[in-house]
Coordinates of C-alpha atoms in Angstrom, one line a residue:
M1 CA -46.1 -6.3 58.6
S2 CA -45.2 -3.1 56.9
D3 CA -47.2 -2.3 53.7
E4 CA -46.2 1.3 53.3
V5 CA -42.6 2.3 52.8
P6 CA -41.1 5.6 51.7
E7 CA -40.7 5.9 47.9
A8 CA -36.8 6.0 48.1
Q9 CA -36.8 2.9 50.3
S10 CA -39.2 1.2 48.0
R11 CA -36.9 1.8 45.0
E12 CA -33.9 0.5 47.0
D13 CA -35.9 -2.6 48.0
E14 CA -36.7 -3.3 44.3
T15 CA -33.0 -2.9 43.4
F16 CA -31.9 -5.4 46.0
M17 CA -34.8 -7.8 45.2
R18 CA -33.6 -7.9 41.6
R19 CA -30.2 -9.0 42.9
C20 CA -32.1 -11.7 44.9
L21 CA -33.9 -12.8 41.7
E22 CA -30.5 -13.3 40.0
M23 CA -29.5 -15.6 42.8
A24 CA -32.9 -17.4 42.6
R25 CA -32.6 -17.9 38.8
E26 CA -29.1 -19.3 39.2
A27 CA -30.4 -21.7 41.9
S28 CA -33.3 -22.8 39.7
A29 CA -30.9 -23.4 36.8
R30 CA -28.9 -25.8 39.1
G31 CA -32.0 -27.8 39.9
E32 CA -32.6 -26.1 43.3
T33 CA -35.8 -24.4 44.5
G34 CA -35.8 -20.9 42.9
V35 CA -35.0 -18.9 46.0
G36 CA -32.4 -16.2 46.5
A37 CA -31.4 -14.0 49.4
L38 CA -28.9 -11.3 50.4
L39 CA -27.8 -9.2 53.4
V40 CA -27.4 -5.5 53.1
R41 CA -25.7 -3.1 55.5
D42 CA -25.6 0.6 54.8
S43 CA -26.9 0.1 51.3
N44 CA -24.1 -2.3 50.5
V45 CA -24.5 -6.1 49.9
I46 CA -22.3 -8.0 52.3
A47 CA -23.6 -11.5 51.4
Q48 CA -25.8 -13.2 48.8
A49 CA -26.8 -16.8 48.1
G50 CA -29.2 -19.1 46.4
E51 CA -30.9 -22.2 47.6
A52 CA -28.3 -25.1 47.8
T53 CA -29.9 -28.0 49.7
R54 CA -29.4 -30.5 46.8
E55 CA -25.9 -29.2 45.8
Q56 CA -24.6 -29.4 49.4
T57 CA -26.7 -32.4 50.5
D58 CA -27.8 -30.2 53.4
P59 CA -31.5 -29.7 54.2
S60 CA -30.6 -26.5 56.1
A61 CA -28.8 -24.9 53.1
H62 CA -31.7 -22.5 52.4
A63 CA -30.8 -19.3 50.6
E64 CA -31.4 -17.1 53.7
V65 CA -29.3 -19.4 56.0
Q66 CA -26.5 -19.5 53.4
A67 CA -26.5 -15.7 53.1
I68 CA -26.5 -15.3 56.9
R69 CA -23.6 -17.7 57.3
I70 CA -21.6 -15.7 54.7
A71 CA -22.5 -12.4 56.4
C72 CA -21.4 -13.7 59.8
R73 CA -18.0 -14.6 58.4
H74 CA -17.8 -11.3 56.7
E75 CA -18.7 -9.4 59.9
Q76 CA -16.8 -11.8 62.1
S77 CA -19.8 -11.8 64.3
T78 CA -23.2 -13.5 64.8
D79 CA -24.7 -10.1 65.5
L80 CA -26.3 -8.8 62.2
S81 CA -28.4 -6.1 63.9
G82 CA -27.3 -3.5 61.4
C83 CA -28.5 -5.5 58.4
T84 CA -31.5 -6.0 56.2
L85 CA -32.3 -9.4 54.8
Y86 CA -33.9 -9.7 51.4
A87 CA -35.4 -12.9 50.1
T88 CA -37.5 -13.8 47.1
V89 CA -39.8 -16.0 49.2
E90 CA -41.0 -15.5 52.8
P91 CA -38.4 -17.2 55.1
C92 CA -39.5 -20.5 56.5
V93 CA -39.6 -21.4 60.2
L94 CA -36.0 -22.7 60.1
C95 CA -34.7 -19.5 58.5
G96 CA -36.9 -17.4 60.8
Y97 CA -35.2 -18.9 63.8
V98 CA -31.7 -18.0 62.4
I99 CA -32.9 -14.5 61.4
R100 CA -34.2 -13.8 64.9
R101 CA -31.1 -15.2 66.7
A102 CA -28.9 -13.0 64.4
G103 CA -30.9 -9.9 65.5
I104 CA -31.7 -8.8 61.9
P105 CA -34.0 -5.8 62.3
R106 CA -35.6 -5.8 58.9
V107 CA -36.8 -8.5 56.5
V108 CA -38.0 -7.9 52.9
Y109 CA -39.5 -10.7 50.8
G110 CA -41.5 -11.2 47.6
V111 CA -44.0 -14.0 48.0
A112 CA -45.5 -15.9 50.9
A113 CA -44.2 -19.4 51.7
G114 CA -47.4 -21.0 52.7
Q115 CA -47.8 -23.4 55.6
A116 CA -44.1 -23.2 56.8
G117 CA -43.8 -19.4 56.5
A118 CA -42.2 -17.6 59.5
V119 CA -44.4 -14.6 59.0
T120 CA -47.8 -15.7 57.7
S121 CA -48.3 -19.2 59.0
Q122 CA -49.3 -20.4 62.5
Y123 CA -45.5 -20.7 63.2
A124 CA -44.9 -17.0 62.8
I125 CA -41.6 -16.9 64.6
L126 CA -40.7 -13.6 62.9
S127 CA -43.7 -11.8 64.3
D128 CA -43.9 -13.5 67.7
S129 CA -43.0 -11.0 70.4
N130 CA -43.6 -13.4 73.3
L131 CA -40.2 -15.2 73.0
D132 CA -38.4 -14.1 76.2
G133 CA -34.8 -13.1 75.9
W134 CA -34.9 -13.0 72.1
P135 CA -34.0 -9.9 70.0
P136 CA -36.9 -7.7 69.0
I137 CA -39.1 -8.9 66.1
P138 CA -38.0 -7.5 62.8
E139 CA -39.8 -5.0 60.6
I140 CA -41.4 -7.0 57.7
T141 CA -41.9 -5.7 54.2
H142 CA -43.6 -8.1 51.8
G143 CA -44.8 -8.2 48.2
V144 CA -41.7 -6.6 46.6
L145 CA -41.6 -7.8 43.0
A146 CA -44.0 -10.5 44.0
D147 CA -45.0 -11.6 40.5
E148 CA -41.4 -11.9 39.4
C149 CA -40.5 -13.9 42.5
Q150 CA -43.4 -16.2 41.9
D151 CA -42.3 -16.7 38.3
V152 CA -38.9 -17.9 39.3
L153 CA -40.3 -20.1 42.2
K154 CA -42.8 -21.8 39.8
R155 CA -40.4 -21.8 36.9
R156 CA -42.9 -19.6 35.1
E157 CA -41.8 -17.5 32.1
A158 CA -42.7 -13.8 31.8
V159 CA -43.6 -12.7 28.3
V160 CA -44.9 -9.7 26.4
L161 CA -47.6 -10.4 23.8
S162 CA -47.6 -8.6 20.4
W163 CA -51.1 -7.2 20.3
S164 CA -53.2 -6.1 17.3
G165 CA -56.5 -6.2 19.2
G166 CA -57.9 -8.9 16.8
K167 CA -59.0 -12.5 17.2
D168 CA -55.5 -14.1 16.8
S169 CA -53.8 -12.0 19.4
S170 CA -56.9 -12.5 21.7
L171 CA -56.7 -16.2 21.2
A172 CA -53.0 -16.1 21.9
L173 CA -53.6 -14.2 25.2
A174 CA -56.2 -16.8 26.2
E175 CA -53.8 -19.7 25.3
L176 CA -50.9 -18.1 27.2
R177 CA -53.0 -17.4 30.3
A178 CA -54.2 -21.0 30.4
D179 CA -50.5 -22.2 30.4
P180 CA -49.2 -22.3 34.0
R181 CA -45.6 -22.0 32.7
V182 CA -46.2 -18.5 31.3
R183 CA -47.3 -15.1 32.6
V184 CA -48.2 -12.3 30.2
V185 CA -46.9 -9.1 31.7
A186 CA -47.8 -6.5 29.0
L187 CA -49.2 -6.0 25.5
L188 CA -47.2 -4.5 22.6
T189 CA -49.0 -2.7 19.9
S190 CA -48.1 -0.5 16.9
I191 CA -49.8 2.9 16.7
T192 CA -49.6 5.1 13.6
R193 CA -48.9 8.7 14.4
G194 CA -51.3 11.3 12.9
Y195 CA -54.1 8.7 12.5
D196 CA -53.6 7.7 16.2
R197 CA -54.8 4.2 15.3
V198 CA -53.5 0.6 15.5
S199 CA -51.4 0.1 12.5
I200 CA -52.9 -2.1 9.7
H201 CA -56.2 -2.6 11.6
G202 CA -57.1 1.0 11.7
V203 CA -58.6 0.8 15.2
R204 CA -58.7 3.9 17.3
R205 CA -56.0 4.1 20.1
E206 CA -58.7 4.6 22.8
L207 CA -60.2 1.2 21.9
A208 CA -56.8 -0.6 22.1
E209 CA -56.3 1.1 25.5
A210 CA -59.8 -0.1 26.6
Q211 CA -58.8 -3.7 25.6
A212 CA -55.6 -3.4 27.7
I213 CA -57.5 -2.2 30.7
A214 CA -60.1 -4.9 30.4
A215 CA -57.3 -7.5 30.1
G216 CA -55.6 -6.0 33.2
L217 CA -52.3 -5.4 31.3
P218 CA -50.2 -2.4 30.5
L219 CA -50.0 -1.4 26.8
I220 CA -46.6 -0.7 25.3
E221 CA -46.6 1.3 22.1
V222 CA -44.5 1.1 19.0
A223 CA -44.9 4.5 17.5
L224 CA -44.8 4.6 13.6
D225 CA -45.1 7.3 11.1
P226 CA -47.7 6.9 8.2
Q227 CA -46.2 4.9 5.4
S228 CA -43.2 3.8 7.5
S229 CA -40.4 2.0 5.7
N230 CA -39.5 -1.4 7.0
E231 CA -36.2 0.0 8.4
A232 CA -38.2 2.6 10.3
Y233 CA -40.6 -0.1 11.7
E234 CA -37.7 -2.2 12.8
A235 CA -36.0 0.7 14.5
A236 CA -39.2 1.6 16.3
F237 CA -39.7 -2.0 17.3
R238 CA -36.1 -2.3 18.7
N239 CA -36.7 0.9 20.7
A240 CA -39.8 -0.7 22.2
L241 CA -37.8 -3.9 23.0
A242 CA -35.2 -1.7 24.8
R243 CA -38.0 -0.2 26.9
I244 CA -39.3 -3.7 27.7
R245 CA -35.7 -4.7 28.8
A246 CA -35.6 -1.7 31.1
D247 CA -39.1 -1.9 32.5
Y248 CA -39.5 -5.7 32.6
P249 CA -36.1 -7.2 33.2
S250 CA -37.4 -10.7 33.6
V251 CA -39.0 -10.8 30.2
R252 CA -36.9 -12.9 27.7
K253 CA -39.6 -13.7 25.0
I254 CA -42.1 -11.8 22.9
A255 CA -45.2 -13.9 22.0
F256 CA -47.0 -13.6 18.6
G257 CA -50.4 -14.8 17.4
D258 CA -49.1 -16.0 14.0
L259 CA -50.6 -19.3 12.7
F260 CA -48.8 -20.7 9.7
L261 CA -46.9 -18.3 7.5
A262 CA -43.3 -19.5 7.9
D263 CA -41.7 -16.4 6.3
V264 CA -43.5 -14.1 8.8
R265 CA -42.4 -16.3 11.7
E266 CA -38.8 -16.3 10.5
Y267 CA -38.9 -12.5 10.2
R268 CA -40.2 -12.1 13.7
E269 CA -37.7 -14.5 15.2
K270 CA -34.8 -12.5 13.5
L271 CA -36.2 -9.2 14.6
V272 CA -36.5 -10.1 18.3
S273 CA -33.3 -12.1 18.4
A274 CA -31.3 -9.0 17.3
S275 CA -32.2 -7.6 20.7
D276 CA -31.5 -10.8 22.6
F277 CA -35.2 -11.8 22.9
G278 CA -36.8 -15.1 21.9
A279 CA -40.1 -15.5 20.1
L280 CA -43.1 -17.6 21.2
F281 CA -45.9 -18.7 19.0
P282 CA -48.6 -20.3 21.1
L283 CA -51.1 -20.9 18.2
W284 CA -48.6 -22.1 15.6
G285 CA -49.7 -24.9 13.4
R286 CA -53.3 -25.0 14.7
D287 CA -56.1 -25.6 12.1
T288 CA -57.4 -22.2 11.3
R289 CA -61.0 -23.3 10.7
Q290 CA -61.0 -25.0 14.0
L291 CA -59.5 -22.0 15.7
A292 CA -62.1 -19.7 14.2
E293 CA -64.9 -22.0 15.4
E294 CA -63.4 -22.3 18.9
F295 CA -63.1 -18.5 19.0
I296 CA -66.9 -18.1 18.4
A297 CA -67.8 -21.0 20.7
A298 CA -65.8 -19.6 23.6
G299 CA -67.9 -16.5 23.6
F300 CA -65.6 -14.0 21.9
S301 CA -67.2 -11.1 20.1
A302 CA -65.4 -9.4 17.2
T303 CA -66.0 -7.1 14.3
V304 CA -64.3 -7.1 10.9
V305 CA -62.5 -3.7 10.8
C306 CA -60.4 -4.1 7.6
V307 CA -60.8 -6.0 4.4
D308 CA -58.2 -6.4 1.6
T309 CA -60.5 -6.0 -1.3
T310 CA -58.1 -7.8 -3.6
Q311 CA -58.8 -11.0 -1.6
L312 CA -62.3 -10.5 -0.2
S313 CA -65.4 -8.4 -1.1
A314 CA -65.6 -5.0 0.5
D315 CA -69.0 -5.8 1.9
F316 CA -67.5 -8.1 4.5
A317 CA -66.1 -5.0 6.3
G318 CA -68.1 -4.1 9.4
R319 CA -69.6 -7.6 9.8
A320 CA -69.6 -9.6 13.0
F321 CA -67.1 -12.4 13.0
D322 CA -69.5 -15.2 13.7
A323 CA -70.7 -18.5 12.2
K324 CA -72.6 -16.7 9.4
F325 CA -69.4 -14.8 8.5
L326 CA -67.4 -18.1 8.3
E327 CA -70.0 -19.7 6.1
A328 CA -70.1 -16.8 3.7
L329 CA -66.3 -16.8 3.1
P330 CA -65.4 -17.8 -0.4
A331 CA -63.1 -20.7 -1.0
G332 CA -59.5 -19.8 -0.7
V333 CA -60.0 -17.2 2.0
D334 CA -58.4 -18.4 5.3
P335 CA -61.0 -18.6 8.1
C336 CA -58.7 -16.6 10.4
G337 CA -57.6 -14.2 7.6
E338 CA -54.0 -15.3 8.1
R339 CA -52.9 -14.1 4.7
G340 CA -54.2 -10.6 5.4
E341 CA -57.6 -11.1 3.8
F342 CA -59.3 -9.3 6.8
H343 CA -58.6 -8.0 10.3
T344 CA -60.8 -7.9 13.4
F345 CA -61.4 -6.0 16.6
V346 CA -62.4 -8.1 19.7
S347 CA -64.8 -6.3 22.0
S348 CA -65.4 -9.1 24.5
G349 CA -64.1 -12.4 25.5
P350 CA -63.1 -14.7 28.4
M351 CA -59.8 -12.8 28.9
F352 CA -61.5 -9.4 29.4
A353 CA -62.9 -8.3 32.8
N354 CA -65.6 -6.4 30.9
P355 CA -66.9 -5.9 27.3
I356 CA -65.8 -2.9 25.3
A357 CA -68.9 -1.1 24.0
V358 CA -68.5 -0.1 20.4
R359 CA -70.6 1.1 17.5
R360 CA -69.9 1.0 13.8
G361 CA -69.0 4.2 12.0
E362 CA -68.3 5.0 8.4
L363 CA -66.7 2.7 5.8
V364 CA -63.6 4.2 4.2
L365 CA -61.6 2.8 1.3
R366 CA -57.9 3.6 1.4
D367 CA -55.2 3.1 -1.2
D368 CA -57.9 1.8 -3.6
R369 CA -57.6 -1.5 -1.8
F370 CA -58.3 -1.6 1.9
M371 CA -61.9 -1.1 3.2
F372 CA -61.9 0.0 6.8
C373 CA -64.9 0.0 9.2
D374 CA -64.4 2.7 11.7
L375 CA -65.4 1.6 15.3
L376 CA -66.2 4.2 17.9
A377 CA -66.5 3.8 21.7
D378 CA -70.2 3.6 22.6
G379 CA -70.9 5.3 25.9

């Protein structure tokens, strides 16, 4: 199998695999297995198809076989030796036989097929050079857009998570990762220019970046000016959504860690829907005291980095978010700070590959209201 391909070829492979993914999604929407395939000659698509075994009541109507049938009619020949076959999933033994007999010299696929794969299983008909009288074995390129191909095959939804770096977004990430129907592909965070910090929370950019690395996810930034108007925020957010659309075409939803504020949820839904995205709220409606206790019991570590002193005493800033913190909260303060009473930074937890070492810096009061605890990378 070929693991290294020239950069230009790699870009072309991704372009054609995205076409395959369209076929796979259409097949999945029809109730078929989510597999798509196409044949390319001289950088032109000459045939494409999705799985159709149920629709055609034909167990041989696999995406690859369907595409090869169309290509043979197009070429008026069973010789497809000038073509490349793309498929979202490794061709099975049935498809491998047809591919070999058609003389297709190159096969590109996304994810392995398992026990019936014509490349990786014990029935590796696409890599068996001991078949006398058969056309040469094809060059194989695998793993192209593998995660997206797997998403469609498993009917798994790719999402981007709005990320503040605090407990609610961390709990949302853990919840989403535990859901087999969802795959988080990136984190989306707001950074205030000049301060170079996460907006509202006041956490340094380098710590947000360290969280993303520990979570194994890219970090997408919404760049904001200090004291940004709501219109400026929405424009910057729409710009970030446009980048997500370009860089992650399979993403259709943005997830948020909101808990119960209906007006906030409605605002977010309207904001993302204007760019043709949906909104997902994995923690919505959960009891906030229970969530806070679950957070602590699960082994998360967090520090309170911002306190709204009109709702909570300034001396809560800089404290660890733990059982003692919860017990000390006055009546009327939400245990998760959902009304903006306080914000946190999570330095370790089950969704991080490693803890982020931090130390507390100075306390700073801003706007005669918000007490910030500066956190610095430690080591």
